[in-house]
mmCIF file of C-alpha atoms and ligand atoms in Angstrom:
data_model
loop_
_atom_site.group_PDB
_atom_site.id
_atom_site.type_symbol
_atom_site.label_atom_id
_atom_site.label_comp_id
_atom_site.label_asym_id
_atom_site.label_seq_id
_atom_site.Cartn_x
_atom_site.Cartn_y
_atom_site.Cartn_z
ATOM 1 C CA MET S 7 -15.468 -25.245 -14.966
ATOM 2 C CA ALA S 8 -13.146 -23.795 -12.297
ATOM 3 C CA VAL S 9 -13.143 -20.027 -11.917
ATOM 4 C CA TYR S 10 -10.003 -18.132 -10.920
ATOM 5 C CA ALA S 11 -9.222 -14.566 -9.862
ATOM 6 C CA SER S 12 -7.120 -12.515 -12.305
ATOM 7 C CA PHE S 13 -5.420 -9.114 -11.968
ATOM 8 C CA ARG S 14 -7.093 -7.311 -14.846
ATOM 9 C CA SER S 15 -6.032 -3.678 -14.485
ATOM 10 C CA ILE S 16 -4.269 -1.059 -12.388
ATOM 11 C CA GLY S 17 -4.733 2.674 -11.802
ATOM 12 C CA ALA S 18 -3.328 5.234 -9.370
ATOM 13 C CA TYR S 19 -3.412 8.835 -8.312
ATOM 14 C CA ALA S 20 -0.585 10.893 -6.795
ATOM 15 C CA PRO S 21 -1.278 14.448 -5.597
ATOM 16 C CA GLU S 22 0.682 17.143 -7.415
ATOM 17 C CA LYS S 23 2.084 18.909 -4.368
ATOM 18 C CA ILE S 24 5.589 17.745 -3.462
ATOM 19 C CA LEU S 25 7.003 17.868 0.071
ATOM 20 C CA SER S 26 10.768 17.570 -0.360
ATOM 21 C CA ASN S 27 13.447 16.784 2.189
ATOM 22 C CA SER S 28 14.633 20.384 1.991
ATOM 23 C CA ASP S 29 11.071 21.525 2.842
ATOM 24 C CA LEU S 30 11.202 19.248 5.908
ATOM 25 C CA GLU S 31 14.602 20.675 6.905
ATOM 26 C CA LYS S 32 12.742 23.962 7.451
ATOM 27 C CA MET S 33 10.043 22.310 9.576
ATOM 28 C CA VAL S 34 11.934 19.932 11.921
ATOM 29 C CA ASP S 35 15.493 19.215 13.050
ATOM 30 C CA THR S 36 16.519 16.935 10.187
ATOM 31 C CA THR S 37 18.653 16.886 7.040
ATOM 32 C CA ASP S 38 18.229 15.657 3.497
ATOM 33 C CA GLU S 39 21.340 13.537 4.035
ATOM 34 C CA TRP S 40 19.896 11.792 7.133
ATOM 35 C CA ILE S 41 16.557 11.085 5.448
ATOM 36 C CA VAL S 42 18.092 9.737 2.230
ATOM 37 C CA LYS S 43 20.665 7.613 4.089
ATOM 38 C CA ARG S 44 18.186 6.104 6.569
ATOM 39 C CA THR S 45 15.119 5.750 4.326
ATOM 40 C CA GLY S 46 15.915 6.403 0.650
ATOM 41 C CA ILE S 47 13.088 8.961 0.551
ATOM 42 C CA LYS S 48 13.715 12.206 -1.361
ATOM 43 C CA GLU S 49 10.190 13.549 -1.572
ATOM 44 C CA ARG S 50 6.582 12.611 -0.968
ATOM 45 C CA ARG S 51 3.208 13.870 -2.289
ATOM 46 C CA ILE S 52 0.755 15.742 -0.083
ATOM 47 C CA ALA S 53 -2.939 16.147 -0.918
ATOM 48 C CA ASP S 54 -4.531 19.598 -0.775
ATOM 49 C CA LYS S 55 -6.760 20.446 2.179
ATOM 50 C CA HIS S 56 -9.973 19.971 0.185
ATOM 51 C CA ILE S 57 -8.921 16.555 -1.211
ATOM 52 C CA SER S 58 -10.019 13.564 0.850
ATOM 53 C CA THR S 59 -8.965 9.921 0.820
ATOM 54 C CA SER S 60 -12.107 9.038 -1.167
ATOM 55 C CA ASP S 61 -11.297 11.703 -3.815
ATOM 56 C CA MET S 62 -7.912 10.089 -4.420
ATOM 57 C CA GLY S 63 -9.388 6.576 -4.283
ATOM 58 C CA ALA S 64 -12.061 7.552 -6.811
ATOM 59 C CA MET S 65 -9.450 8.897 -9.252
ATOM 60 C CA ALA S 66 -7.394 5.708 -9.018
ATOM 61 C CA ALA S 67 -10.546 3.579 -9.341
ATOM 62 C CA ARG S 68 -11.725 5.383 -12.483
ATOM 63 C CA ALA S 69 -8.364 4.723 -14.153
ATOM 64 C CA ALA S 70 -8.419 1.045 -13.157
ATOM 65 C CA ILE S 71 -11.971 0.529 -14.443
ATOM 66 C CA GLU S 72 -11.214 2.301 -17.725
ATOM 67 C CA ARG S 73 -8.107 0.173 -18.296
ATOM 68 C CA SER S 74 -9.975 -3.030 -17.454
ATOM 69 C CA GLY S 75 -12.134 -2.634 -20.552
ATOM 70 C CA LEU S 76 -15.184 -3.140 -18.344
ATOM 71 C CA SER S 77 -17.824 -0.590 -17.496
ATOM 72 C CA LYS S 78 -18.554 0.522 -13.947
ATOM 73 C CA GLU S 79 -21.824 -1.432 -14.093
ATOM 74 C CA ASP S 80 -19.750 -4.635 -14.263
ATOM 75 C CA ILE S 81 -18.194 -4.029 -10.810
ATOM 76 C CA ASP S 82 -20.016 -6.096 -8.183
ATOM 77 C CA LEU S 83 -17.864 -5.484 -5.072
ATOM 78 C CA VAL S 84 -15.859 -2.462 -3.875
ATOM 79 C CA VAL S 85 -13.216 -2.955 -1.186
ATOM 80 C CA CYS S 86 -11.174 -0.021 0.100
ATOM 81 C CA ALA S 87 -8.090 -0.528 2.260
ATOM 82 C CA THR S 88 -7.272 2.546 4.325
ATOM 83 C CA VAL S 89 -6.257 3.658 7.794
ATOM 84 C CA THR S 90 -7.037 7.284 6.935
ATOM 85 C CA PRO S 91 -10.716 6.977 6.009
ATOM 86 C CA ASP S 92 -12.822 10.053 5.219
ATOM 87 C CA TYR S 93 -14.703 9.422 8.478
ATOM 88 C CA PHE S 94 -13.386 7.348 11.338
ATOM 89 C CA ASN S 95 -16.651 5.548 12.061
ATOM 90 C CA MET S 96 -19.083 5.739 9.169
ATOM 91 C CA PRO S 97 -19.791 5.825 6.326
ATOM 92 C CA SER S 98 -16.996 3.691 4.910
ATOM 93 C CA THR S 99 -14.660 5.242 2.354
ATOM 94 C CA ALA S 100 -15.605 2.411 -0.048
ATOM 95 C CA CYS S 101 -19.243 3.590 0.042
ATOM 96 C CA ILE S 102 -18.190 7.177 -0.681
ATOM 97 C CA ILE S 103 -15.871 6.130 -3.529
ATOM 98 C CA SER S 104 -18.648 3.973 -5.036
ATOM 99 C CA ASP S 105 -20.942 6.991 -5.054
ATOM 100 C CA LYS S 106 -18.277 9.291 -6.521
ATOM 101 C CA ILE S 107 -17.602 6.957 -9.442
ATOM 102 C CA GLY S 108 -21.281 6.173 -10.014
ATOM 103 C CA ILE S 109 -21.506 2.622 -8.703
ATOM 104 C CA SER S 110 -24.685 1.926 -6.739
ATOM 105 C CA ASN S 111 -26.485 -1.062 -5.251
ATOM 106 C CA VAL S 112 -23.202 -2.934 -4.918
ATOM 107 C CA GLN S 113 -21.587 -4.330 -1.753
ATOM 108 C CA ALA S 114 -18.879 -1.939 -0.499
ATOM 109 C CA PHE S 115 -16.752 -1.925 2.641
ATOM 110 C CA ASP S 116 -13.400 -0.826 4.086
ATOM 111 C CA ILE S 117 -10.659 -2.973 5.529
ATOM 112 C CA SER S 118 -8.108 -1.866 8.094
ATOM 113 C CA ALA S 119 -4.743 -3.592 7.772
ATOM 114 C CA ALA S 120 -2.474 -0.522 7.492
ATOM 115 C CA CYS S 121 0.255 -0.958 4.871
ATOM 116 C CA SER S 122 -0.834 -4.553 4.224
ATOM 117 C CA GLY S 123 -4.354 -3.397 3.325
ATOM 118 C CA PHE S 124 -4.125 -3.651 -0.468
ATOM 119 C CA VAL S 125 -2.766 -7.216 -0.449
ATOM 120 C CA TYR S 126 -5.333 -8.145 2.213
ATOM 121 C CA GLY S 127 -7.918 -6.658 -0.189
ATOM 122 C CA LEU S 128 -6.599 -8.853 -3.008
ATOM 123 C CA SER S 129 -7.053 -11.926 -0.804
ATOM 124 C CA ILE S 130 -10.685 -10.901 -0.172
ATOM 125 C CA ALA S 131 -11.248 -10.352 -3.904
ATOM 126 C CA LYS S 132 -9.740 -13.762 -4.670
ATOM 127 C CA ALA S 133 -12.048 -15.470 -2.175
ATOM 128 C CA PHE S 134 -15.180 -13.727 -3.485
ATOM 129 C CA VAL S 135 -14.328 -14.385 -7.149
ATOM 130 C CA GLU S 136 -13.193 -17.993 -6.756
ATOM 131 C CA SER S 137 -16.246 -18.878 -4.643
ATOM 132 C CA GLY S 138 -18.424 -17.602 -7.502
ATOM 133 C CA MET S 139 -20.028 -14.866 -5.384
ATOM 134 C CA LYS S 140 -18.614 -11.939 -7.394
ATOM 135 C CA LYS S 141 -17.194 -11.440 -10.901
ATOM 136 C CA ASN S 142 -15.362 -8.109 -10.924
ATOM 137 C CA VAL S 143 -14.001 -6.696 -7.682
ATOM 138 C CA LEU S 144 -12.585 -3.189 -7.368
ATOM 139 C CA VAL S 145 -9.792 -3.192 -4.766
ATOM 140 C CA ILE S 146 -8.557 0.237 -3.700
ATOM 141 C CA GLY S 147 -5.706 1.298 -1.413
ATOM 142 C CA ALA S 148 -6.054 4.991 -0.556
ATOM 143 C CA GLU S 149 -4.451 7.129 2.124
ATOM 144 C CA LYS S 150 -4.331 10.742 3.155
ATOM 145 C CA PHE S 151 -1.607 9.875 5.611
ATOM 146 C CA SER S 152 -0.732 13.555 6.050
ATOM 147 C CA SER S 153 -4.011 13.827 8.022
ATOM 148 C CA ILE S 154 -2.568 11.729 10.869
ATOM 149 C CA VAL S 155 1.059 12.898 10.783
ATOM 150 C CA ASP S 156 2.483 15.300 13.360
ATOM 151 C CA TYR S 157 4.646 17.665 11.310
ATOM 152 C CA THR S 158 6.643 18.562 14.433
ATOM 153 C CA ASP S 159 7.713 14.912 14.985
ATOM 154 C CA ARG S 160 10.840 14.285 12.917
ATOM 155 C CA SER S 161 10.753 10.529 13.530
ATOM 156 C CA THR S 162 7.500 10.095 11.551
ATOM 157 C CA CYS S 163 6.844 13.185 9.399
ATOM 158 C CA ILE S 164 9.719 12.404 7.042
ATOM 159 C CA LEU S 165 8.313 8.983 6.171
ATOM 160 C CA PHE S 166 4.757 9.289 4.933
ATOM 161 C CA GLY S 167 2.924 10.607 1.889
ATOM 162 C CA ASP S 168 -0.544 10.631 0.304
ATOM 163 C CA GLY S 169 -1.924 8.786 -2.713
ATOM 164 C CA ALA S 170 -4.129 5.995 -4.006
ATOM 165 C CA GLY S 171 -4.036 2.934 -6.206
ATOM 166 C CA ALA S 172 -6.735 0.587 -7.451
ATOM 167 C CA ALA S 173 -7.076 -2.690 -9.308
ATOM 168 C CA VAL S 174 -9.899 -4.619 -10.944
ATOM 169 C CA ILE S 175 -9.841 -8.308 -10.059
ATOM 170 C CA SER S 176 -11.938 -10.379 -12.434
ATOM 171 C CA ALA S 177 -13.124 -13.950 -12.820
ATOM 172 C CA THR S 178 -11.376 -15.999 -15.488
ATOM 173 C CA THR S 179 -11.374 -19.621 -16.567
ATOM 174 C CA ASP S 180 -7.880 -19.262 -18.044
ATOM 175 C CA LYS S 181 -5.510 -20.793 -15.450
ATOM 176 C CA SER S 182 -2.503 -18.944 -16.897
ATOM 177 C CA GLU S 183 -4.086 -15.639 -15.775
ATOM 178 C CA ALA S 184 -4.928 -16.860 -12.264
ATOM 179 C CA PHE S 185 -3.565 -15.559 -8.957
ATOM 180 C CA ILE S 186 -1.036 -18.192 -7.918
ATOM 181 C CA ASP S 187 -1.127 -17.667 -4.149
ATOM 182 C CA ILE S 188 -1.631 -15.138 -1.358
ATOM 183 C CA HIS S 189 -0.399 -15.419 2.215
ATOM 184 C CA ALA S 190 -1.739 -12.913 4.745
ATOM 185 C CA SER S 191 -1.155 -12.896 8.475
ATOM 186 C CA ALA S 192 -1.075 -10.781 11.639
ATOM 187 C CA ASP S 193 0.265 -10.635 15.182
ATOM 188 C CA GLY S 194 -1.659 -8.302 17.477
ATOM 189 C CA SER S 195 0.873 -8.680 20.284
ATOM 190 C CA TYR S 196 2.895 -6.027 18.424
ATOM 191 C CA ALA S 197 -0.064 -3.626 18.202
ATOM 192 C CA ASP S 198 1.842 -0.871 20.030
ATOM 193 C CA PHE S 199 4.625 -0.761 17.399
ATOM 194 C CA LEU S 200 2.479 1.364 15.083
ATOM 195 C CA VAL S 201 -0.561 3.083 16.468
ATOM 196 C CA THR S 202 -2.798 6.112 16.086
ATOM 197 C CA PRO S 203 -4.167 6.152 19.638
ATOM 198 C CA ALA S 204 -7.221 8.371 19.081
ATOM 199 C CA PRO S 205 -10.034 8.949 18.425
ATOM 200 C CA GLY S 206 -11.530 5.552 19.209
ATOM 201 C CA SER S 207 -13.284 3.697 21.988
ATOM 202 C CA VAL S 208 -10.080 3.691 24.076
ATOM 203 C CA HIS S 209 -9.619 7.457 23.738
ATOM 204 C CA PRO S 210 -12.850 9.072 22.531
ATOM 205 C CA ALA S 211 -12.417 12.496 20.986
ATOM 206 C CA ASN S 212 -11.898 15.239 23.557
ATOM 207 C CA GLN S 213 -9.618 18.187 24.207
ATOM 208 C CA LYS S 214 -7.196 16.120 26.324
ATOM 209 C CA MET S 215 -6.637 13.669 23.490
ATOM 210 C CA LEU S 216 -5.830 16.585 21.151
ATOM 211 C CA ASP S 217 -3.552 18.249 23.713
ATOM 212 C CA GLU S 218 -1.645 14.971 24.061
ATOM 213 C CA LYS S 219 -1.478 14.620 20.247
ATOM 214 C CA LEU S 220 -3.019 11.146 20.396
ATOM 215 C CA ASN S 221 -4.610 11.692 16.982
ATOM 216 C CA PHE S 222 -1.200 11.361 15.292
ATOM 217 C CA VAL S 223 0.597 8.209 14.199
ATOM 218 C CA GLN S 224 3.197 6.882 16.648
ATOM 219 C CA MET S 225 5.792 4.320 15.660
ATOM 220 C CA LYS S 226 8.523 2.323 17.350
ATOM 221 C CA GLY S 227 10.641 2.813 14.249
ATOM 222 C CA ASN S 228 13.723 0.804 15.006
ATOM 223 C CA GLU S 229 11.850 -2.208 16.465
ATOM 224 C CA THR S 230 9.443 -2.127 13.492
ATOM 225 C CA PHE S 231 12.385 -1.968 11.078
ATOM 226 C CA LYS S 232 14.041 -5.098 12.481
ATOM 227 C CA LEU S 233 10.807 -7.082 12.570
ATOM 228 C CA ALA S 234 9.908 -5.922 9.053
ATOM 229 C CA VAL S 235 13.142 -7.258 7.543
ATOM 230 C CA LYS S 236 12.803 -10.606 9.345
ATOM 231 C CA THR S 237 9.093 -11.111 8.658
ATOM 232 C CA LEU S 238 9.119 -9.945 5.033
ATOM 233 C CA THR S 239 12.074 -12.165 4.151
ATOM 234 C CA LYS S 240 10.525 -15.249 5.770
ATOM 235 C CA ASP S 241 7.151 -14.546 4.185
ATOM 236 C CA VAL S 242 8.577 -14.326 0.683
ATOM 237 C CA VAL S 243 10.797 -17.383 1.108
ATOM 238 C CA ASP S 244 7.716 -19.314 2.318
ATOM 239 C CA ILE S 245 5.433 -18.320 -0.577
ATOM 240 C CA LEU S 246 8.125 -19.069 -3.177
ATOM 241 C CA GLU S 247 8.952 -22.455 -1.646
ATOM 242 C CA HIS S 248 5.292 -23.340 -1.210
ATOM 243 C CA ASN S 249 4.724 -22.777 -4.943
ATOM 244 C CA ASN S 250 8.055 -24.207 -6.173
ATOM 245 C CA ILE S 251 9.016 -20.882 -7.722
ATOM 246 C CA GLU S 252 12.596 -19.538 -7.835
ATOM 247 C CA SER S 253 13.229 -15.823 -7.289
ATOM 248 C CA SER S 254 14.762 -15.715 -10.794
ATOM 249 C CA GLN S 255 11.304 -16.539 -12.247
ATOM 250 C CA ILE S 256 9.834 -13.344 -10.762
ATOM 251 C CA LYS S 257 9.669 -10.495 -13.255
ATOM 252 C CA TYR S 258 8.892 -7.821 -10.656
ATOM 253 C CA PHE S 259 9.359 -7.911 -6.894
ATOM 254 C CA ILE S 260 7.027 -5.165 -5.646
ATOM 255 C CA PRO S 261 7.531 -4.686 -1.910
ATOM 256 C CA HIS S 262 5.793 -2.210 0.369
ATOM 257 C CA GLN S 263 7.604 1.105 -0.044
ATOM 258 C CA ALA S 264 8.455 2.073 3.557
ATOM 259 C CA ASN S 265 12.224 2.262 3.586
ATOM 260 C CA TYR S 266 14.871 1.561 0.925
ATOM 261 C CA ARG S 267 17.044 -0.230 3.481
ATOM 262 C CA ILE S 268 14.237 -2.713 4.268
ATOM 263 C CA ILE S 269 13.616 -3.309 0.540
ATOM 264 C CA LYS S 270 17.349 -3.784 -0.134
ATOM 265 C CA ALA S 271 17.816 -6.186 2.796
ATOM 266 C CA VAL S 272 14.859 -8.354 1.737
ATOM 267 C CA GLY S 273 15.781 -8.192 -1.976
ATOM 268 C CA ASP S 274 19.375 -9.206 -1.221
ATOM 269 C CA ALA S 275 18.280 -12.072 1.039
ATOM 270 C CA LEU S 276 16.206 -13.396 -1.868
ATOM 271 C CA GLY S 277 18.948 -12.868 -4.434
ATOM 272 C CA MET S 278 16.808 -10.412 -6.449
ATOM 273 C CA ARG S 279 18.573 -8.503 -9.223
ATOM 274 C CA GLU S 280 18.186 -4.693 -9.243
ATOM 275 C CA ASP S 281 16.032 -4.765 -12.381
ATOM 276 C CA GLN S 282 13.521 -7.059 -10.619
ATOM 277 C CA VAL S 283 12.942 -4.752 -7.643
ATOM 278 C CA VAL S 284 10.368 -1.983 -8.103
ATOM 279 C CA LEU S 285 11.204 1.225 -6.212
ATOM 280 C CA THR S 286 8.988 4.270 -5.726
ATOM 281 C CA VAL S 287 9.871 5.073 -2.101
ATOM 282 C CA GLN S 288 12.250 7.832 -3.232
ATOM 283 C CA LYS S 289 9.420 9.855 -4.807
ATOM 284 C CA TYR S 290 6.275 8.904 -2.873
ATOM 285 C CA GLY S 291 7.583 7.935 0.588
ATOM 286 C CA ASN S 292 5.393 5.486 2.501
ATOM 287 C CA THR S 293 1.785 5.743 1.320
ATOM 288 C CA SER S 294 0.615 2.788 3.441
ATOM 289 C CA ALA S 295 -2.171 0.812 1.691
ATOM 290 C CA ALA S 296 -1.621 2.802 -1.517
ATOM 291 C CA SER S 297 2.063 1.970 -1.768
ATOM 292 C CA ILE S 298 1.913 -1.341 -3.657
ATOM 293 C CA PRO S 299 -0.794 -0.395 -6.212
ATOM 294 C CA MET S 300 0.992 2.942 -6.846
ATOM 295 C CA ALA S 301 4.205 0.998 -7.499
ATOM 296 C CA ILE S 302 2.428 -1.445 -9.858
ATOM 297 C CA ASN S 303 0.898 1.532 -11.662
ATOM 298 C CA ASP S 304 4.336 3.093 -12.048
ATOM 299 C CA ILE S 305 5.734 0.121 -13.961
ATOM 300 C CA PHE S 306 2.507 -0.161 -15.957
ATOM 301 C CA GLU S 307 2.485 3.501 -17.023
ATOM 302 C CA SER S 308 6.185 3.486 -17.879
ATOM 303 C CA GLY S 309 5.555 0.511 -20.174
ATOM 304 C CA ARG S 310 7.661 -1.926 -18.145
ATOM 305 C CA LEU S 311 4.837 -4.213 -16.977
ATOM 306 C CA LYS S 312 3.514 -6.527 -19.674
ATOM 307 C CA GLU S 313 0.651 -8.996 -19.816
ATOM 308 C CA GLY S 314 1.534 -12.368 -18.288
ATOM 309 C CA GLU S 315 4.533 -11.136 -16.275
ATOM 310 C CA LEU S 316 4.811 -12.540 -12.761
ATOM 311 C CA MET S 317 4.623 -10.121 -9.834
ATOM 312 C CA LEU S 318 5.670 -10.898 -6.271
ATOM 313 C CA LEU S 319 4.039 -8.528 -3.780
ATOM 314 C CA ASP S 320 5.237 -8.288 -0.194
ATOM 315 C CA THR S 321 4.043 -5.994 2.559
ATOM 316 C CA PHE S 322 4.205 -5.260 6.257
ATOM 317 C CA GLY S 323 2.425 -2.736 8.468
ATOM 318 C CA GLY S 324 0.532 -1.726 11.576
ATOM 319 C CA GLY S 325 -1.360 -4.415 13.422
ATOM 320 C CA LEU S 326 1.143 -5.861 12.952
ATOM 321 C CA THR S 327 0.038 -7.311 9.650
ATOM 322 C CA TRP S 328 1.938 -8.768 6.720
ATOM 323 C CA ALA S 329 1.106 -10.367 3.388
ATOM 324 C CA SER S 330 2.645 -11.604 0.168
ATOM 325 C CA ALA S 331 1.195 -12.588 -3.182
ATOM 326 C CA LEU S 332 2.268 -14.274 -6.418
ATOM 327 C CA ILE S 333 0.177 -12.880 -9.248
ATOM 328 C CA PRO S 334 0.611 -12.724 -13.027
ATOM 329 C CA PHE S 335 -0.436 -9.379 -14.506
ATOM 330 C CA ALA S 336 -3.472 -10.147 -16.673
ATOM 331 C CA GLY S 337 -4.076 -6.616 -17.950
ATOM 332 C CA LYS S 338 -3.861 -5.391 -21.505
ATOM 333 C CA VAL S 339 -0.974 -3.012 -22.127
ATOM 334 C CA LYS S 340 -1.790 0.412 -23.633
HETATM 335 N N1 ACO T 403 16.356 13.400 11.286
HETATM 336 C C1 ACO T 403 17.481 13.312 12.015
HETATM 337 N N2 ACO T 403 17.615 12.452 13.046
HETATM 338 C C2 ACO T 403 16.563 11.661 13.331
HETATM 339 C C3 ACO T 403 15.359 11.706 12.592
HETATM 340 C C4 ACO T 403 15.283 12.630 11.535
HETATM 341 N N3 ACO T 403 14.180 12.757 10.768
HETATM 342 N N4 ACO T 403 14.495 10.794 13.107
HETATM 343 C C5 ACO T 403 15.129 10.185 14.112
HETATM 344 N N5 ACO T 403 16.381 10.703 14.264
HETATM 345 C C6 ACO T 403 17.411 10.344 15.234
HETATM 346 C C7 ACO T 403 16.841 9.691 16.479
HETATM 347 O O1 ACO T 403 16.427 10.662 17.396
HETATM 348 C C8 ACO T 403 18.023 8.889 16.960
HETATM 349 O O2 ACO T 403 18.887 9.753 17.653
HETATM 350 P P1 ACO T 403 19.686 9.245 18.962
HETATM 351 O O3 ACO T 403 20.569 8.139 18.465
HETATM 352 O O4 ACO T 403 20.414 10.469 19.388
HETATM 353 O O5 ACO T 403 18.627 8.774 19.908
HETATM 354 C C9 ACO T 403 18.744 8.469 15.676
HETATM 355 O O6 ACO T 403 18.252 9.346 14.667
HETATM 356 C C10 ACO T 403 18.465 7.031 15.268
HETATM 357 O O7 ACO T 403 17.052 6.794 15.339
HETATM 358 P P2 ACO T 403 16.420 5.408 14.952
HETATM 359 O O8 ACO T 403 14.940 5.480 15.135
HETATM 360 O O9 ACO T 403 17.158 4.311 15.655
HETATM 361 O O10 ACO T 403 16.778 5.381 13.391
HETATM 362 P P3 ACO T 403 16.586 4.217 12.366
HETATM 363 O O11 ACO T 403 17.852 3.939 11.675
HETATM 364 O O12 ACO T 403 15.832 3.049 12.930
HETATM 365 O O13 ACO T 403 15.623 4.917 11.268
HETATM 366 C C11 ACO T 403 13.301 4.849 10.633
HETATM 367 C C12 ACO T 403 14.337 5.352 11.634
HETATM 368 C C13 ACO T 403 13.604 5.458 9.300
HETATM 369 C C14 ACO T 403 11.915 5.251 11.108
HETATM 370 C C15 ACO T 403 13.374 3.305 10.523
HETATM 371 O O14 ACO T 403 13.419 2.751 11.807
HETATM 372 C C16 ACO T 403 12.224 2.677 9.760
HETATM 373 O O15 ACO T 403 12.089 2.823 8.554
HETATM 374 N N6 ACO T 403 11.388 1.850 10.450
HETATM 375 C C17 ACO T 403 10.370 0.993 9.823
HETATM 376 C C18 ACO T 403 9.204 1.714 9.256
HETATM 377 C C19 ACO T 403 8.201 0.692 8.717
HETATM 378 O O16 ACO T 403 8.543 -0.193 7.957
HETATM 379 N N7 ACO T 403 6.940 0.780 9.107
HETATM 380 C C20 ACO T 403 5.985 -0.241 8.740
HETATM 381 C C21 ACO T 403 5.011 0.199 7.770
HETATM 382 S S1 ACO T 403 4.219 1.700 8.183
HETATM 383 C C22 ACO T 403 2.537 1.403 8.367
HETATM 384 O O17 ACO T 403 2.030 0.342 8.517
HETATM 385 C C23 ACO T 403 1.654 2.597 8.387
#
């Protein structure tokens, strides 16, 4: 009998501390009006000093496992998408999260695909489950983006926030619960659009690298913006056409939450109604790999997302990477 991957549960964690636009007005030369007009962001969450990416990932993961109705012993693969890992080289954040939530002797690894990381993670889970290698995969997107943001650079510090989301992807033989499709792609020729130059093999850690602030995220914002709108629109049109699905059949369009203007442009190009488009950018900013699972969690916790409803995910980020997915929500509602 054929085995399919299903989206069994969602969980998330958002730090309590809020960094508002008026807070940023006191830190850099910016205004609430500029930020809201150009990005739609009003505030973002910032993790305390002692909270790491794995702490947030573990909290999201616990919620996802609990809501899946499974026990942690049922999880047989842990994948964490992050570009702000606890440690830049090793151990992986997935290993640390596994330990924190009490999962041992299970394959665990990180993936680096920036904002596309969670959907990339879903594609990995799908492949493992549908090949029969694994039964219940924990996919986490977790970021302490504030750890790589220069809070004197107004072009980036207004955009990003911290948080985590997680999902349990399980094997099913019920085709109605199955992932419909995932497209994931990349183009490394645009690598310099979004980059944290150091530390790494190109710029190993040293005083010079710190003096030059190479440890902070750098972005060609306007170029990235234009490419994001073009790529995201094409990607979604392709996945819908490929699966003979009309945008009106989508219950929730859940795009990466980087900028309201990007979301609006893509939503309008697809003819999405306002009630179909999920928005959290105003309250969380851009949380990179955590953005999509945090948005799914938002509609789950507010009671909007119901079992069987079709989600269209769409994301774009450093690499450059992009991905989209058509997935029915197969979780039980509280
Ligand atoms: N406050 C006030 N003025 C500002 C600010 C600020 N915070 N930041 C920039 N400006 C100024 C610039 O200096 C510039 O001034 P100038 O015209 O005098 O030179 C002017 O505003 C316009 O700057 P642009 O960069 O052209 O502004 P734009 O409209 O493109 O908005 C933004 C910038 C918000 C960054 C936008 O380009 C964007 O959202 N880009 C895409 C981000 C994205 O999707 N990233 C991918 C995912 S992220 C990931 O993978 C981790």
